[in-house]
GROMACS .gro file of C-alpha atoms in nm:
model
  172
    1UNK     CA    1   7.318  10.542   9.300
    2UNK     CA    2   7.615  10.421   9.146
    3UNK     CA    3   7.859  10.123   9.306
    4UNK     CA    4   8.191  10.145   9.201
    5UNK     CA    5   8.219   9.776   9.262
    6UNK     CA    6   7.969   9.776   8.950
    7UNK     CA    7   7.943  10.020   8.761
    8UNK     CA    8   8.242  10.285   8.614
    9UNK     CA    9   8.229  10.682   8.648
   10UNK     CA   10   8.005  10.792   8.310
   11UNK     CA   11   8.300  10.993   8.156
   12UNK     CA   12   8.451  10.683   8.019
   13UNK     CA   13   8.692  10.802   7.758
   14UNK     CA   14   8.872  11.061   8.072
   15UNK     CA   15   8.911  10.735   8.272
   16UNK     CA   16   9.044  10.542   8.012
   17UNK     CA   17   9.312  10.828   7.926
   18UNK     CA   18   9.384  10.920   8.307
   19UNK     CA   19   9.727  10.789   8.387
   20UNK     CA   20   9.880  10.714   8.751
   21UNK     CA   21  10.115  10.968   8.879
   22UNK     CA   22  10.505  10.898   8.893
   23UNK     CA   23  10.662  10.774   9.177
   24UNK     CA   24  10.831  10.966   9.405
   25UNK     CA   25  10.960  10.975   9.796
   26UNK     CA   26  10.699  11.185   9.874
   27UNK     CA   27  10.389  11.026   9.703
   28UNK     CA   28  10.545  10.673   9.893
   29UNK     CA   29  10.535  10.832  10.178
   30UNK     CA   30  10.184  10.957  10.188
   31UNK     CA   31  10.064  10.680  10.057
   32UNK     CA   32  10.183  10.491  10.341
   33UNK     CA   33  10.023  10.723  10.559
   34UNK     CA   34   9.717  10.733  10.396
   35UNK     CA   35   9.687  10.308  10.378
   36UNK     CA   36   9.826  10.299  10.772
   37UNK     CA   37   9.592  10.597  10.896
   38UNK     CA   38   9.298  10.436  10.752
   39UNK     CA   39   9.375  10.119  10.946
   40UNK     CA   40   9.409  10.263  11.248
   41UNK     CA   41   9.105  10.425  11.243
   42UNK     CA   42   8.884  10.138  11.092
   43UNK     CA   43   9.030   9.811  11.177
   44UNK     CA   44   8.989   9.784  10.853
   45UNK     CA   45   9.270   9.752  10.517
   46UNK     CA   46   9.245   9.956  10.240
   47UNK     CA   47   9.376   9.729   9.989
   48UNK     CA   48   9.479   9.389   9.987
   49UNK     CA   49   9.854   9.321  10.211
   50UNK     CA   50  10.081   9.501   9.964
   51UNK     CA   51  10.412   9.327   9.850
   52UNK     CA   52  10.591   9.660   9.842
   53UNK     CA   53  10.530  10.063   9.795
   54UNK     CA   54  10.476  10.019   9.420
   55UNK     CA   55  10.160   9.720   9.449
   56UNK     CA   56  10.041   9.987   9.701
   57UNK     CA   57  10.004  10.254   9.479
   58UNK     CA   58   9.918  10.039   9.157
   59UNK     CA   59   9.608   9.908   9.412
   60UNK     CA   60   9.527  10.243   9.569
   61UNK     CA   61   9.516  10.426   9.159
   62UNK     CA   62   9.310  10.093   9.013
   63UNK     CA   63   9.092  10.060   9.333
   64UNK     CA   64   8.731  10.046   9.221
   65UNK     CA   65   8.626  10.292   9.480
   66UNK     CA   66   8.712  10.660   9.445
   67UNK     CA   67   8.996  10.762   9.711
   68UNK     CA   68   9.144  11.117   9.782
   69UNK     CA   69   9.324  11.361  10.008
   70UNK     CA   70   9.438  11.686  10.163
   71UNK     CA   71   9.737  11.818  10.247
   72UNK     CA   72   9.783  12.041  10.587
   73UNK     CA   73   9.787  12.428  10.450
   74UNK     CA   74   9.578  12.694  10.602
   75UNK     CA   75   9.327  12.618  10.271
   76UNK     CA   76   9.407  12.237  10.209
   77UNK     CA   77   9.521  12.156   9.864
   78UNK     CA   78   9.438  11.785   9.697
   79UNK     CA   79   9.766  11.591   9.720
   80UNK     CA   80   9.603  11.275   9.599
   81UNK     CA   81   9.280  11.154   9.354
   82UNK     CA   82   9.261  10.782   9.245
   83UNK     CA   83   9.217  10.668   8.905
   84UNK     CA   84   8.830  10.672   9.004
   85UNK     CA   85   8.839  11.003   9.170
   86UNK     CA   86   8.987  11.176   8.867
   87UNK     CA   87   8.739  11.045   8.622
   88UNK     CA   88   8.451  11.155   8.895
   89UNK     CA   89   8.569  11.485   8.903
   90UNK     CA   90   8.621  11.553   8.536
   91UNK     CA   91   9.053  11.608   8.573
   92UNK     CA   92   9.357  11.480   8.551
   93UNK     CA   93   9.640  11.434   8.787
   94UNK     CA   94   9.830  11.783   8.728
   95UNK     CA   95   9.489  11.988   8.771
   96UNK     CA   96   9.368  11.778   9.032
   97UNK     CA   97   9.659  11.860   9.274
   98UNK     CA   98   9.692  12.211   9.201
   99UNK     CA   99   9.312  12.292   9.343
  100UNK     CA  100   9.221  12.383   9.705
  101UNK     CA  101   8.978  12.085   9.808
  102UNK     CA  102   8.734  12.305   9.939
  103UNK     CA  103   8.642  12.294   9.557
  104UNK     CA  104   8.541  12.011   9.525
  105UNK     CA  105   8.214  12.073   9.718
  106UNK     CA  106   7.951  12.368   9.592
  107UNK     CA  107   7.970  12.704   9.757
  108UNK     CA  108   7.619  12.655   9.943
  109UNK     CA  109   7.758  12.308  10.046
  110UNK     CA  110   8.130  12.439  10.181
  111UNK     CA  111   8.034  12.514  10.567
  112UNK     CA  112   7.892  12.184  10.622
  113UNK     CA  113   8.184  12.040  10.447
  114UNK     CA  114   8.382  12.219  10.714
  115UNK     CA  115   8.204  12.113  10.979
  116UNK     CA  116   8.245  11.750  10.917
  117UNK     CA  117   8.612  11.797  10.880
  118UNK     CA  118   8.673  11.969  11.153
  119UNK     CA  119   8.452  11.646  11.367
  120UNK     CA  120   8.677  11.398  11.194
  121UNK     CA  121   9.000  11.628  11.277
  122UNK     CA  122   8.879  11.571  11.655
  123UNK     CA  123   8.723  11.248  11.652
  124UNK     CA  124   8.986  11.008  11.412
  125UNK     CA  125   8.755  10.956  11.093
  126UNK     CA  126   8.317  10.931  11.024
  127UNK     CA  127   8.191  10.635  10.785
  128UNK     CA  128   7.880  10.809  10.726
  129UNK     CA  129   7.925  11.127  10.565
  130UNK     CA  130   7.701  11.197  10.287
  131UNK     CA  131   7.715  11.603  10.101
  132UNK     CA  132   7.708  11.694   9.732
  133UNK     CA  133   7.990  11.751   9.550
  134UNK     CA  134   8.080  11.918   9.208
  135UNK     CA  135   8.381  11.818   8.954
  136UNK     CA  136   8.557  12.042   8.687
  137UNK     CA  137   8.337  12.054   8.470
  138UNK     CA  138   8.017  12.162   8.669
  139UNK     CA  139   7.870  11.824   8.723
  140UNK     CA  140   7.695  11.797   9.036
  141UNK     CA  141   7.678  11.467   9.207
  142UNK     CA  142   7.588  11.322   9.565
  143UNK     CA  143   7.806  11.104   9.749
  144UNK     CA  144   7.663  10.852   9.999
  145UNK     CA  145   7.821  10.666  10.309
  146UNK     CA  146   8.197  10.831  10.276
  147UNK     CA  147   8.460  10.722  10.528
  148UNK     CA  148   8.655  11.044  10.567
  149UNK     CA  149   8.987  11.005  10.872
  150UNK     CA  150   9.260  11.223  10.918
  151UNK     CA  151   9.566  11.098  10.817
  152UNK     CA  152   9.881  11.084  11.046
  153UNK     CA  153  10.235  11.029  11.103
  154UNK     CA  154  10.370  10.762  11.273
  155UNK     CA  155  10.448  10.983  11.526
  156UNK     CA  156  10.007  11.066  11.560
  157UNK     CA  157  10.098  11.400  11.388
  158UNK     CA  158   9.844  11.561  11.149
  159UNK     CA  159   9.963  11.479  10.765
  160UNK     CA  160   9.583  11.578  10.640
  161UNK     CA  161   9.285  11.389  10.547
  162UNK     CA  162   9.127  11.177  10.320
  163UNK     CA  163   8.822  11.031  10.213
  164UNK     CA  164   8.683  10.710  10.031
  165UNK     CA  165   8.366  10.628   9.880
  166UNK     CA  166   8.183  10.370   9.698
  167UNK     CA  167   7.840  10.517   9.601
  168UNK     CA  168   7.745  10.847   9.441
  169UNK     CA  169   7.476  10.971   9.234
  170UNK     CA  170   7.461  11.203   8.919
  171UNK     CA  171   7.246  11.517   9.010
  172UNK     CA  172   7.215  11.636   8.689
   0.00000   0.00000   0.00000
C-alpha cells in the first residue's frame, strides 16, 4: 500500500511535469468551499491556516495526499485533481477536468461508486471508503480509507463533492 506521506505516485516524470492550474475567481472560490466543507464535516483542516487564497491553493496542489472533486451536473464532471491526483491518474490538468468522474472508477466498480455517493450526499461525508479505481492510462489501483464529503456553499447548498486519500495500491 502506498503512503503518500512516504512514498510518490510511480509515474515520476508526469508528476514532475504536471503544473498547477491558473488562478481564477472560480477555482478561489471552490477551493474555499472545498477547504471549509471539509471542516465542517471533520473537525478537521485540510491544510495548514492559510495566509490567503493563493497559500491555499499552492498547499491544496503540493499536498502529499491525493485530493479531488465534482462538480453538480446530472453526470458530474472533475473540477479539481491535486498535483498527486494527476500523477495517480496518468493526466494533466486540461484532460483531467474535461472527464465525467464516474471514470475514474471501472465499469464493474461504477454502481457501488454510486452508492457511496449518494450515502455521503445524505449523510455529510464517510472516512472509510475503500473501491478500485482506474487512471488514463488503464492502470488499475485500490484506494484505502478515503474521506469523501459533499461540498457546500456557505449558504449549506450542494457545490459537489470531493474526496481525499492517503493510501492506494497498484493492482497491476
Amino acid at each position: 500500500m502506498n503512503d503518500a506521506r512516504s512514498s510518490q505516485p510511480e509515474s515520476r516524470s508526469l508528476s514532475n511535469s504536471v503544473a498547477p492550474p491558473r488562478m481564477s475567481r472560480a477555482l478561489a472560490e471552490h477551493l474555499r468551499r472545498l477547504s471549509a466543507s471539509f471542516s465542517r464535516w471533520t473537525g478537521r483542516d485540510l491544510v495548514a491556516r492559510p495566509s490567503d487564497v493563493n497559500d491555499l491553493a499552492r498547499q491544496l496542489f503540493e499536498a502529499p495526499f491525493v485530493l479531488l472533486s465534482h462538480g453538480t451536473e446530472s453526470d458530474p464532471i472533475l473540477n479539481y485533481g491535486n498535483r498527486m491526483a494527476l500523477t495517480l491518474w496518468e493526466t494533466d490538468w486540461e484532460r483531467f477536468t474535461r472527464m465525467p468522474s464516474r471514470l475514474t472508477a471501472e465499469p464493474l466498480a461504477r454502481g457501488e461508486r454510486a452508492r457511496v455517493l449518494a450515502d455521503v450526499a445524505r449523510q455529510g461525508y464517510t472516512d472509510t471508503y475503500r473501491g478500485v479505481r482506474i487512471s488514463t492510462g488503464g492502470r488499475r489501483f485500490l484506494i484505502e480509507r478515503a474521506v469523501v464529503w459533499t461540498i457546500v456553499d456557505a449558504d449549506g447548498r450542494y457545490q459537489g463533492q470531493a474526496a481525499m486519500f492517503e493510501q492506494w495500491m497498484y493492482l497491476d
